[in-house]
Each structure stands twice: as structure tokens, then as C-alpha cells.
Short mmCIF file of C-alpha atoms and ligand atoms in Angstrom, two decimals:
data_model
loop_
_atom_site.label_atom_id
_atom_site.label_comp_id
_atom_site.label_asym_id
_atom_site.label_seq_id
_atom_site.Cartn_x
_atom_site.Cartn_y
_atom_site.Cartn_z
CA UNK A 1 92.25 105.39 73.43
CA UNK A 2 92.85 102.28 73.46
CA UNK A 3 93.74 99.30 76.71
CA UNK A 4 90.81 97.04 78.75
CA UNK A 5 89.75 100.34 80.48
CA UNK A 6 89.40 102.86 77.67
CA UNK A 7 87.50 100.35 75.70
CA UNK A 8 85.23 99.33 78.80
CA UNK A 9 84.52 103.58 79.67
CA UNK A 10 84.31 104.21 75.72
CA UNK A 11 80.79 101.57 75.83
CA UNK A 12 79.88 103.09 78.77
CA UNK A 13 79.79 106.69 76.89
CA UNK A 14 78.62 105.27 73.27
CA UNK A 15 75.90 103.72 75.78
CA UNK A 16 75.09 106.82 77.43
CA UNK A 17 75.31 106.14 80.90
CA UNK A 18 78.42 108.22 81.38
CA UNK A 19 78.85 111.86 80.04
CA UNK A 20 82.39 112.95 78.16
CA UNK A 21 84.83 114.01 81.14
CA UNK A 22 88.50 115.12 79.64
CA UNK A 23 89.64 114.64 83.99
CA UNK A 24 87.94 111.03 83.67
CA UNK A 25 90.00 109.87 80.14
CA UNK A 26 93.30 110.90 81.67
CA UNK A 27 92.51 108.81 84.45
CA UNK A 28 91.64 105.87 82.26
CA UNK A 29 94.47 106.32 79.87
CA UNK A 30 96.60 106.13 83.85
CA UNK A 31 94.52 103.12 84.66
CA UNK A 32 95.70 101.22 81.97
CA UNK A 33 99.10 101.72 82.25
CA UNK A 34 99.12 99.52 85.12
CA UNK A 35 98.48 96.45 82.47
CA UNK A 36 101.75 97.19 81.04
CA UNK A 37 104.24 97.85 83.63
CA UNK A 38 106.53 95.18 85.21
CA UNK A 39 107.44 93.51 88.50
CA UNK A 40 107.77 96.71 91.17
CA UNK A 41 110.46 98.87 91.01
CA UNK A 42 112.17 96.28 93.08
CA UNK A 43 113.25 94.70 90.18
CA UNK A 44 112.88 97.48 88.03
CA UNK A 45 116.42 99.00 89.66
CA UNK A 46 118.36 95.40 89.07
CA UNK A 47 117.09 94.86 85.63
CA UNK A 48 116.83 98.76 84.13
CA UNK A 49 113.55 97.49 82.71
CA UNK A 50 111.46 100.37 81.36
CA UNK A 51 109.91 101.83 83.77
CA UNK A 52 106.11 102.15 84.25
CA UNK A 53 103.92 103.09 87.04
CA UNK A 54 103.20 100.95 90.05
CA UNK A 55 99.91 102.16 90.94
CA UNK A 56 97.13 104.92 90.31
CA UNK A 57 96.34 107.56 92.71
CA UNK A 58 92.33 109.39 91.93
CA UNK A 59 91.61 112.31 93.80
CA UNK A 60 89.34 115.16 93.64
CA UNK A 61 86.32 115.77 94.98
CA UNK A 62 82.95 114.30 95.66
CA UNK A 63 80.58 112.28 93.47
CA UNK A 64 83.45 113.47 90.53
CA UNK A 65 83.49 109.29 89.57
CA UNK A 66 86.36 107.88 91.09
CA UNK A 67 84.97 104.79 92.65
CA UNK A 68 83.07 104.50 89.56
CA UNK A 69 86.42 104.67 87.49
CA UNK A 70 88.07 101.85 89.97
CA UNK A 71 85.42 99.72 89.53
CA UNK A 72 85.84 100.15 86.16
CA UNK A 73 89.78 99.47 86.40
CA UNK A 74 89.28 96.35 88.87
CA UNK A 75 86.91 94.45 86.34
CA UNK A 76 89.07 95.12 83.04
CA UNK A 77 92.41 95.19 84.20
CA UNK A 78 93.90 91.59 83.08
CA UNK A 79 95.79 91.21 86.42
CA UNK A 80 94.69 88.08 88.70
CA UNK A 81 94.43 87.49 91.95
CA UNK A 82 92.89 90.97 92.39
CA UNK A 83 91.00 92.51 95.20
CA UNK A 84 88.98 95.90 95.83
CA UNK A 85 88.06 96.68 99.27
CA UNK A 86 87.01 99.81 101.61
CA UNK A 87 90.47 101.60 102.72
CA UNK A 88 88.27 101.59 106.46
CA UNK A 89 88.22 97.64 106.22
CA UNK A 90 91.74 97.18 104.73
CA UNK A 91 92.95 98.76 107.93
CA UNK A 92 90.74 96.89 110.14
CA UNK A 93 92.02 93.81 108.92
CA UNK A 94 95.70 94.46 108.84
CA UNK A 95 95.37 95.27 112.47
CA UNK A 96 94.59 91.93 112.64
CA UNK A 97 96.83 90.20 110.77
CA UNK A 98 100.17 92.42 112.54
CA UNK A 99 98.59 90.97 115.79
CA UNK A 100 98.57 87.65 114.50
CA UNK A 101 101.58 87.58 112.85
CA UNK A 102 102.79 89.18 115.82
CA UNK A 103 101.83 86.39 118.71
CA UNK A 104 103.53 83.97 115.76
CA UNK A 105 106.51 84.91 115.97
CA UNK A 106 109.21 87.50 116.72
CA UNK A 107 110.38 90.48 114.81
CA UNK A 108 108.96 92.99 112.63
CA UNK A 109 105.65 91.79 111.24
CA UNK A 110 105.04 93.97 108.79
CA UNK A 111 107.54 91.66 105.94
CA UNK A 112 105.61 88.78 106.62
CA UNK A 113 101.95 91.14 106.60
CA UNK A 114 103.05 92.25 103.02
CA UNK A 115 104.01 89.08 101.87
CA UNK A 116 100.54 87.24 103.06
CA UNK A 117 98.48 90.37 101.36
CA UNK A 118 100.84 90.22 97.66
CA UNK A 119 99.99 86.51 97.50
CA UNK A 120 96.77 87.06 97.95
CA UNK A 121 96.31 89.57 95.18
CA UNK A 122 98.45 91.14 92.59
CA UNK A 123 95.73 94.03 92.08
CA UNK A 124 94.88 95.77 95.19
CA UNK A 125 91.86 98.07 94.74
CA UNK A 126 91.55 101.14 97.74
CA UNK A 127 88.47 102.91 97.97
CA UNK A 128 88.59 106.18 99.98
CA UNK A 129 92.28 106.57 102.01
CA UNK A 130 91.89 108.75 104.37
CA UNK A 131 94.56 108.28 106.87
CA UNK A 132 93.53 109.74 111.11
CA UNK A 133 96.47 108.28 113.11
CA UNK A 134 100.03 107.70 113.71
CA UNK A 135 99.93 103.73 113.60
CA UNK A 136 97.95 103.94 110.78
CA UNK A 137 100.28 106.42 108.92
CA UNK A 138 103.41 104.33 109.96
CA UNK A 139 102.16 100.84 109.07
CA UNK A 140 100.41 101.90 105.59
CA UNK A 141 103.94 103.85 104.80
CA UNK A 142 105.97 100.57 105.10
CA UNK A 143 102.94 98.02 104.14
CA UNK A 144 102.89 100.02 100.63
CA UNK A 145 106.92 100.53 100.32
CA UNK A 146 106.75 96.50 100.25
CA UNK A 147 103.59 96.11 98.08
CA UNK A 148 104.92 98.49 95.71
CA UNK A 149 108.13 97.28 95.98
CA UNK A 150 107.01 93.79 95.17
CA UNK A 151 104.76 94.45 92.22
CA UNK A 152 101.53 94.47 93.82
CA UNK A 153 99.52 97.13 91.56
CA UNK A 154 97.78 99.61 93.57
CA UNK A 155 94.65 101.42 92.55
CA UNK A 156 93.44 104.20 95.33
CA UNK A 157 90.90 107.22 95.95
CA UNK A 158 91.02 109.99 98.00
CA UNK A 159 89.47 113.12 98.54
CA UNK A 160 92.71 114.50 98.76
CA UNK A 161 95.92 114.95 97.08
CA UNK A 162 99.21 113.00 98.56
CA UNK A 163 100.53 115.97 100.07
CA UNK A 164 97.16 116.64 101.72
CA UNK A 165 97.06 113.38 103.46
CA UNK A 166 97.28 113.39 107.18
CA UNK A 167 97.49 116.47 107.16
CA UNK A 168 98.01 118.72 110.47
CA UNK A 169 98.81 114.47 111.60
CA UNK A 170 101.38 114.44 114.66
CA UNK A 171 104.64 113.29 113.46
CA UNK A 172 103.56 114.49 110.34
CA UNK A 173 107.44 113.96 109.22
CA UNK A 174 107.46 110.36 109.47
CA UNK A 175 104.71 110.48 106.99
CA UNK A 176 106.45 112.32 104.63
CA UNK A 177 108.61 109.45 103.27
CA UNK A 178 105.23 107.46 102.02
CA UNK A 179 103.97 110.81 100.05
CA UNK A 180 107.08 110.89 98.25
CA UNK A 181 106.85 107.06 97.82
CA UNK A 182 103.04 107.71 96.50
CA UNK A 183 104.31 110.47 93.84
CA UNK A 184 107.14 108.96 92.85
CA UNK A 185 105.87 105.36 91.90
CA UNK A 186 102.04 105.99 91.25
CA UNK A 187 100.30 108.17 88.51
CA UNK A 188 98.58 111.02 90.92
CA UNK A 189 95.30 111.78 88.63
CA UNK A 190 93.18 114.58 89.62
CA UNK A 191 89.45 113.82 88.40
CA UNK A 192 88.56 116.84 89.38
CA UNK A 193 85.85 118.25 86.79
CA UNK A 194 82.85 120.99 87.47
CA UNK A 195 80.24 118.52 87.56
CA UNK A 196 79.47 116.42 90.99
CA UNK A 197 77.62 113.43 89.25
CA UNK A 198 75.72 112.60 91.96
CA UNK A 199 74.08 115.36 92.47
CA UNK A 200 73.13 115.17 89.40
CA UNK A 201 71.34 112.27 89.64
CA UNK A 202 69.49 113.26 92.65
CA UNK A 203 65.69 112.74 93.06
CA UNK A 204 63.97 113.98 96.14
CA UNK A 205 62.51 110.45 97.51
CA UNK A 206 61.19 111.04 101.04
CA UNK A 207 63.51 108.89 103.41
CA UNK A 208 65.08 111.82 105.32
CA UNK A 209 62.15 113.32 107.55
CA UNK A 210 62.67 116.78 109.24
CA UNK A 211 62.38 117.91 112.31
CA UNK A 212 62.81 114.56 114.72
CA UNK A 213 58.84 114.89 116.14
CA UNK A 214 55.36 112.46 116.10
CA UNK A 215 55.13 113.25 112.44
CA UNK A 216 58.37 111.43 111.56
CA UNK A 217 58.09 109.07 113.97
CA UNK A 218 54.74 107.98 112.79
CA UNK A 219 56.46 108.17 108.47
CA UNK A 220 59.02 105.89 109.57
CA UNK A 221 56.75 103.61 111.50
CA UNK A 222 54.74 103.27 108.68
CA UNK A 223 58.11 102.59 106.46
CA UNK A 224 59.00 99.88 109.15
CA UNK A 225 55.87 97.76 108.68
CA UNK A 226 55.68 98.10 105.09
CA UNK A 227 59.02 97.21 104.32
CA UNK A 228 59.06 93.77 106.91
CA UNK A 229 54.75 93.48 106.00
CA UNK A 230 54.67 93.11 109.87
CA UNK A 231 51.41 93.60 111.08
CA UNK A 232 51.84 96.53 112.94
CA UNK A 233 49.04 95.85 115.93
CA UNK A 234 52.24 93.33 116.92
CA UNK A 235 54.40 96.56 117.13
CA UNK A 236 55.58 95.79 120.63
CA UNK A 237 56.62 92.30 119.77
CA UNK A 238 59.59 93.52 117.43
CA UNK A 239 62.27 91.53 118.21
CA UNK A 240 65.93 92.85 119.10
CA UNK A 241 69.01 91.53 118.30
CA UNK A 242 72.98 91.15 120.08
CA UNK A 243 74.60 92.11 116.76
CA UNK A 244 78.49 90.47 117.30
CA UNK A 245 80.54 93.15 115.49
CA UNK A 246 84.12 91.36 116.27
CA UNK A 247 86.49 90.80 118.86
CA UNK A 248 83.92 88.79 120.98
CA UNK A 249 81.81 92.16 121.62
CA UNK A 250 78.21 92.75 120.84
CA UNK A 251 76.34 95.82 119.67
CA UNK A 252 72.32 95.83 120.55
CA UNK A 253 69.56 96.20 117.85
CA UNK A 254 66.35 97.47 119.70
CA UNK A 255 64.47 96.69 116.63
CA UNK A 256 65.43 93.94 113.83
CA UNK A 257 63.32 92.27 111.36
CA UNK A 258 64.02 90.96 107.84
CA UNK A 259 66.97 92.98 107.37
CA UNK A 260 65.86 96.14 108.87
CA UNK A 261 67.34 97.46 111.87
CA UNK A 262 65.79 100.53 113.91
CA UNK A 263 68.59 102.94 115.98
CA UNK A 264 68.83 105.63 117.62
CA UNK A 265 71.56 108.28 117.24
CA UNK A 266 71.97 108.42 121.17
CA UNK A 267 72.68 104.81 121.18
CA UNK A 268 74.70 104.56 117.93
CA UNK A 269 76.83 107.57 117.64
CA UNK A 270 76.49 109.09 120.87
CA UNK A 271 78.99 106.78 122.93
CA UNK A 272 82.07 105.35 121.65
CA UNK A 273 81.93 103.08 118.97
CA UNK A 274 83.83 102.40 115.30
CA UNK A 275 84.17 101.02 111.60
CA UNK A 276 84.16 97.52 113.16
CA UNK A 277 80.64 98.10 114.58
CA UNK A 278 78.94 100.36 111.82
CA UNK A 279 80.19 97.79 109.16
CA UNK A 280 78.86 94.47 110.70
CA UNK A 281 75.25 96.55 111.31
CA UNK A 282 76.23 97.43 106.81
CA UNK A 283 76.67 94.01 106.58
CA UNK A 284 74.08 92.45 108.07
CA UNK A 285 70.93 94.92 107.45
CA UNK A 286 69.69 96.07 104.28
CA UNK A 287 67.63 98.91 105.65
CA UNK A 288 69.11 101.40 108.55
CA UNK A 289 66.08 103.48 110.35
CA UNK A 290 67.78 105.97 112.22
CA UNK A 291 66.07 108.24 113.94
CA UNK A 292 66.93 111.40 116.95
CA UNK A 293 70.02 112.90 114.29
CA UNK A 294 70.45 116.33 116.10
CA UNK A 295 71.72 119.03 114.22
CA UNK A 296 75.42 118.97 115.42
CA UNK A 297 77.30 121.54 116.95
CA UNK A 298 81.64 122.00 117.17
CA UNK A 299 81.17 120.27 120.69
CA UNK A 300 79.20 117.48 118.77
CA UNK A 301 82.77 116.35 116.80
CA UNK A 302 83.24 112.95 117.94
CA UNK A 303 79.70 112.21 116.93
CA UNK A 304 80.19 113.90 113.60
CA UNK A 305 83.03 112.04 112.80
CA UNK A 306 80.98 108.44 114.09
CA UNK A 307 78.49 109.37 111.63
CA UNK A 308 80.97 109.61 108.47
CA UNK A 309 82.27 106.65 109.32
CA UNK A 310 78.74 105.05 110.00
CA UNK A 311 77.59 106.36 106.31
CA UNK A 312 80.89 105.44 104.65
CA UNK A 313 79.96 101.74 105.44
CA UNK A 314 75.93 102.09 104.93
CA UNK A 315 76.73 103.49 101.36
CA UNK A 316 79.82 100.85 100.41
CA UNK A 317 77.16 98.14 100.95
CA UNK A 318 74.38 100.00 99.51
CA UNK A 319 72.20 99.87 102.83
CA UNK A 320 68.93 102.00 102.83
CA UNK A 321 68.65 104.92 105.02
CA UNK A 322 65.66 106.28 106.38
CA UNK A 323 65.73 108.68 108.83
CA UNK A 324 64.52 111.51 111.11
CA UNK A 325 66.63 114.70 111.98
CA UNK A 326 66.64 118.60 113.25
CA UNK A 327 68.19 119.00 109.79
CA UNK A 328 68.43 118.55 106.09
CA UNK A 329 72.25 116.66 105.33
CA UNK A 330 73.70 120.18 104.74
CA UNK A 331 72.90 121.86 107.91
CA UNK A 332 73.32 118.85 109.91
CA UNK A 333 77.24 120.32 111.24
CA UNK A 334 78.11 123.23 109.31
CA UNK A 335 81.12 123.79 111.44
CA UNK A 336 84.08 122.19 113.15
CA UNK A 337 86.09 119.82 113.09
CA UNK A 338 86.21 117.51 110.74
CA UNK A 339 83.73 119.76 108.51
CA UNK A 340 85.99 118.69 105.36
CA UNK A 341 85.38 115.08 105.85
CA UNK A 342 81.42 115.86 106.41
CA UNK A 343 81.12 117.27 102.83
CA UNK A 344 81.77 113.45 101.39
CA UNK A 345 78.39 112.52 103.87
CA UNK A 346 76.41 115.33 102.95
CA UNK A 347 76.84 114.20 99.07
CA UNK A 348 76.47 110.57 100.10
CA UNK A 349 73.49 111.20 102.26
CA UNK A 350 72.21 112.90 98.93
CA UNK A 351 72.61 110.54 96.55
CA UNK A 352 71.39 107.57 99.80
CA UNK A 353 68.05 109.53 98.75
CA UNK A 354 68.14 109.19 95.24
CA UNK A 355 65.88 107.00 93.08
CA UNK A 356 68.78 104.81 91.99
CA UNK A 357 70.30 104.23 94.68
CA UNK A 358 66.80 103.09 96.43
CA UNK A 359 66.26 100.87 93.64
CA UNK A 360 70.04 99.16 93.66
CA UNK A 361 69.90 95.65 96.16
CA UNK A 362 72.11 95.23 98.85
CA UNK A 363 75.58 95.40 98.11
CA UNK A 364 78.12 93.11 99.39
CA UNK A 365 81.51 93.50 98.40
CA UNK A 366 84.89 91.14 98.65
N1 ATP B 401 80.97 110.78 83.45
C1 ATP B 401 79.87 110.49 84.17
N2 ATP B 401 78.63 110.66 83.64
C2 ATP B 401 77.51 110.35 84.36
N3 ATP B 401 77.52 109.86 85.61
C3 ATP B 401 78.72 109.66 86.20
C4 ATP B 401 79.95 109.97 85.51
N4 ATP B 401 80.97 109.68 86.35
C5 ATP B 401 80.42 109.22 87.48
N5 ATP B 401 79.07 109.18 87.40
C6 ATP B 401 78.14 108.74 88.45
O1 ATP B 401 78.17 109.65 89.53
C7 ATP B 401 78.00 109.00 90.79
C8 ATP B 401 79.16 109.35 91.72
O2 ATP B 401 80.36 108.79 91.20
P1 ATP B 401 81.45 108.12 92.17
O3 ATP B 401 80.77 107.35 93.24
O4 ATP B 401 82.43 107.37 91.35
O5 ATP B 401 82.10 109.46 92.79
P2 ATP B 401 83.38 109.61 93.72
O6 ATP B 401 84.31 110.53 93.01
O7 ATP B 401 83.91 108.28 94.10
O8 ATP B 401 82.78 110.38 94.99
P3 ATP B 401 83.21 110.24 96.57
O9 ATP B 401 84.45 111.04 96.76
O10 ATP B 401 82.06 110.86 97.32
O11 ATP B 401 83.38 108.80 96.88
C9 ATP B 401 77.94 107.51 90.50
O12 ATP B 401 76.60 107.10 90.50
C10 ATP B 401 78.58 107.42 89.10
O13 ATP B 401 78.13 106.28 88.37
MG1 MG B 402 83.94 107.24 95.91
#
């Protein structure tokens, strides 16, 4: 092997912090590629220039080292401006810019949308698509036809292959131009080995109390006062907090001191909120206590699906967990909809209990 990325995973092996993976090298050897190939195949069909991929498409399934493999693309890769970023926040932010570009002026905004994001980076790092929604699916098919087109490299994860995207989506058919798109002009790797590293690493550190009860309550009291040294006879004094999560609106802390934020799942699943809010509470707290998790029944899917996107964003920026619950991660909704999507935050909540990940600060990416 040889390219910025095979040398960079080689060290990590010789080192011993990563174990041989034959899925993991093929996706390195793709990774690579993207170094050598040209302008987008744009230009690629006026000039007949050889042809090499556009962009590199992991999937498989959890804790199997994709993210770890992007990370490892996005540092080595010799391609500048670059830019790695949560698919959830991508999205967030495009919505923004189309609405912006779209009180500018008239027309289609999406042209102008791709332009702005290639100029801003000619490496464009995706961590987890997952794609829920019509606007979504149509703007990210025609956002990536121009990124592509122009050059931009795209790296991406998924827990799913192209053709599994959106799937069951309405209009599914207007989707199906952008899978095409993704198989014709990006390497589709599947690192999809037996072993689910992060289970691996897994050591049982007592953050996740069960059943929700005065024994938990009193653990995670404890945790509270230990981890801001507040002296807990001042316990009624904790002060709360209007968290501004965007768009002028507020979200309410009932508990927030030096980075630690106390919820409950009534208040922070249980009514109708989104990425926008879960990230600015991942941004601004290093420590979550969450306590009340119920075990989650089919009726319970709109808070089952809050609560992957409310881990999603606590793990991308490394936040602490601590909670209370009716159940360990893997009974927490053993059925309906959206069940798939729960398996990544069973294996996140997992390794969120881990001895490495307690010990890693407060991440912060972008
Ligand atoms: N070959 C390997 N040997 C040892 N540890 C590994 C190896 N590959 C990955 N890991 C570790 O396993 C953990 C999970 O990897 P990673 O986060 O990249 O998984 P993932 O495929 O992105 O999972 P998900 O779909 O849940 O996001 C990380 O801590 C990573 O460093
Ligand atoms: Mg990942």
C-alpha cells in the first residue's frame, strides 16, 4: 500500500492501536484514490482525462471504523480547503443558506448554494447520511450533482448502502437519480467485517443507572456535585439556564453548572424538538445528566427517534452521559419504528460508557 492514507493506517497498525481489517485496507486503498483524480467529471467529459473517482462512499455497520477511517482520510489527504462535518449539521446549515440565498435573489438557489460550499472546501468530509425527507432527498440529490460535478471530493458514511437510502421515502423515484449519481461517480466500500470495534473496547463504567428510582437519583446526585465540587447543602440554589439553540428560540436547562446540564426525558424528548436543539445543549455542555428514560414502546416512536438524534450529537462532540432508565441501552425500544436506526444508539450508548470514551475531553468539531 502505498498514498497519505495507507501510510497514516499502516503506523496506526505497526503501533497497535488498530487490528488488521482486509474491509478497512480496501477502503484506504479507495480513500486515496481521491488524491489522484482530477477536476469532477464535469471536465472529465470535455477533456477525456482519465477518469478517477469523485468521492468515497463507507458503509456497513456499527462501530466497524468508518468515522475512524474518515478521520483518517480528512487529515492525510493533501487536498485544501477541506472540511468534515456531521451529515445532521450539514443539512441544518444548508437550510440556511437556500433561505438566504433565497431572500437574495430570484431563481433556483441551489447553483449559487453549491458554488458558496465548493469555495469553501475542496474536501467535503460526511459523517453519518442518513436521509428522512423529501426536501432533504431533493436538495442533497442536486447539491451533490453540482459538488461532484465541480470537483469537490466527497468522503461519506452510512449505515447503509446507496440503494438502501431513503428507503420506503415518498417519492422514492425522484431519489433514484442521486443513487445512481452516488454509484456511478464514488467508490461504494463496504467496511463491513465480523468485529464491531467498539464493543470491543467496552468497559462497564457505572454512568447508566437502572431502574429510574431514589437509588439513581441519589448516584447521579452524587455525580452532579462531584463533577461541578458544588457543595451540595446549596442543592436548591442550582442555577438554570435559557439555552438559545437558533432561530431566536430558547430551550430551558433546569440545572446548569460548569458544563453540566441536568434533563429530563419528559422535557427533552417528550415534546417536539430537533438536531438544532440537541446540538447547541452538545455544544455547550460537557456532561448530559439525563434522567426518567422509559423503556419505549412502538407508540413511543417519535421519542425514539428524538433520542438518536439527541445521542448522535452528544457522541460527535464527545459529551458525557450519565443517566437513569427502566432499561439497559438494548431493551430500551426493542421494537418499531425506526428500530434499525436505534441499533447505531444502542452501540453508541455502549461505547458513551466505556473507559475511553470517559477519559477523551470535550470534542468540538469544525
Ligand atoms: N481496526 C481496528 N482495530 C481496533 N479498533 C478499531 C479498528 N477500527 C476501528 N476501531 C475503533 O472502534 C471504534 C468504533 O469505530 P468507528 O467510530 O469508526 O465506527 P463506525 O463504523 O463509524 O460506527 P457507527 O456506524 O456507529 O458510526 C472507534 O473507537 C475506533 O477507533
Ligand atoms: Mg461512525
Amino acid at each position: 500500500m502505498s498514498g497519505p492514507v495507507a501510510r497514516a493506517y499502516a503506523e496506526l497498525l505497526a503501533a497497535g492501536e488498530l487490528r488488521p481489517d482486509p474491509a478497512q485496507k480496501a477502503a484506504v486503498t479507495a480513500l486515496d484514490r481521491l488524491a489522484t483524480s482530477g477536476g469532477g467529471f464535469l471536465s472529465r467529459l470535455l477533456s477525456n482525462s482519465p477518469s478517477g473517482p469523485e468521492g468515497v462512499y463507507l458503509w456497513g455497520g456499527v462501530g466497524r471504523g468508518k468515522s475512524m477511517l474518515m478521520d483518517l482520510a480528512f487529515e492525510h489527504l493533501p487536498i485544501a480547503p477541506k472540511r468534515r462535518v456531521h451529515f445532521h449539521e450539514f443539512m441544518l446549515e444548508t437550510h440556511a443558506r437556500l433561505r438566504r440565498l433565497r431572500e437574495r435573489e430570484e431563481g433556483d438557489p441551489i447553483e449559487p448554494a453549491a458554488e458558496e460550499i465548493a469555495s469553501e472546501a475542496r474536501l467535503l468530509c460526511f459523517d453519518e447520511m442518513q436521509v428522512n425527507n423529501p426536501a432533504d432527498a431533493m436538495i442533497l440529490s442536486r447539491l451533490f450533482a453540482r459538488l461532484l460535478g465541480e470537483g469537490v471530493k466527497i468522503v461519506t458514511t452510512s449505515n447503509r448502502p446507496p440503494r438502501d437510502l431513503y428507503k420506503d421515502g415518498l417519492n422514492r423515484e425522484l431519489f433514484l437519480p442521486f443513487i445512481d449519481l452516488i454509484e456511478r461517480e464514488m467508490l461504494v466500500v463496504a467496511v463491513d467485517g465480523p468485529t464491531d470495534y467498539r464493543l470491543d473496547r467496552l468497559e462497564g463504567v457505572e454512568v447508566w443507572h437502572v431502574p429510574n428510582g431514589p437509588e439513581a437519583t441519589a448516584a447521579l446526585s452524587r455525580a452532579f456535585f462531584q463533577l461541578t465540587d458544588y457543595p451540595v447543602e446549596d442543592r436548591a440554589k442550582v442555577p438554570a439556564e435559557e439555552l438559545a439553540v437558533g432561530g431566536g428560540r430558547t430551550l430551558h436547562v433546569p440545572k446548569s453548572l460548569k458544563g453540566v446540564a441536568v434533563f429530563s426525558f419528559k422535557k427533552l424528548l417528550g415534546e417536539a424538538r430537533g438536531a438544532a436543539d440537541y446540538l447547541a445543549i452538545a455544544r455547550r455542555f460537557h456532561t448530559v445528566i439525563l434522567v426518567g428514560i422509559p423503556a419505549m414502546g412502538p407508540d413511543m416512536r417519535n421519542e425514539a427517534a428524538r433520542f438518536v438524534t439527541l445521542i448522535d450529537a452528544l457522541y460527535e462532540h464527545k459529551v458525557k452521559l450519565l443517566a437513569a432508565a427502566d432499561a439497559e441501552p438494548e431493551g430500551l425500544y426493542p421494537g418499531g419504528d425506526g428500530r434499525f436506526e436505534f441499533q447505531r444508539t444502542i452501540s453508541r450508548l455502549q461505547e458513551m460508557r466505556s473507559a475511553e470514551y470517559l477519559a477523551e475531553g470535550h470534542g468540538f468539531q469544525n
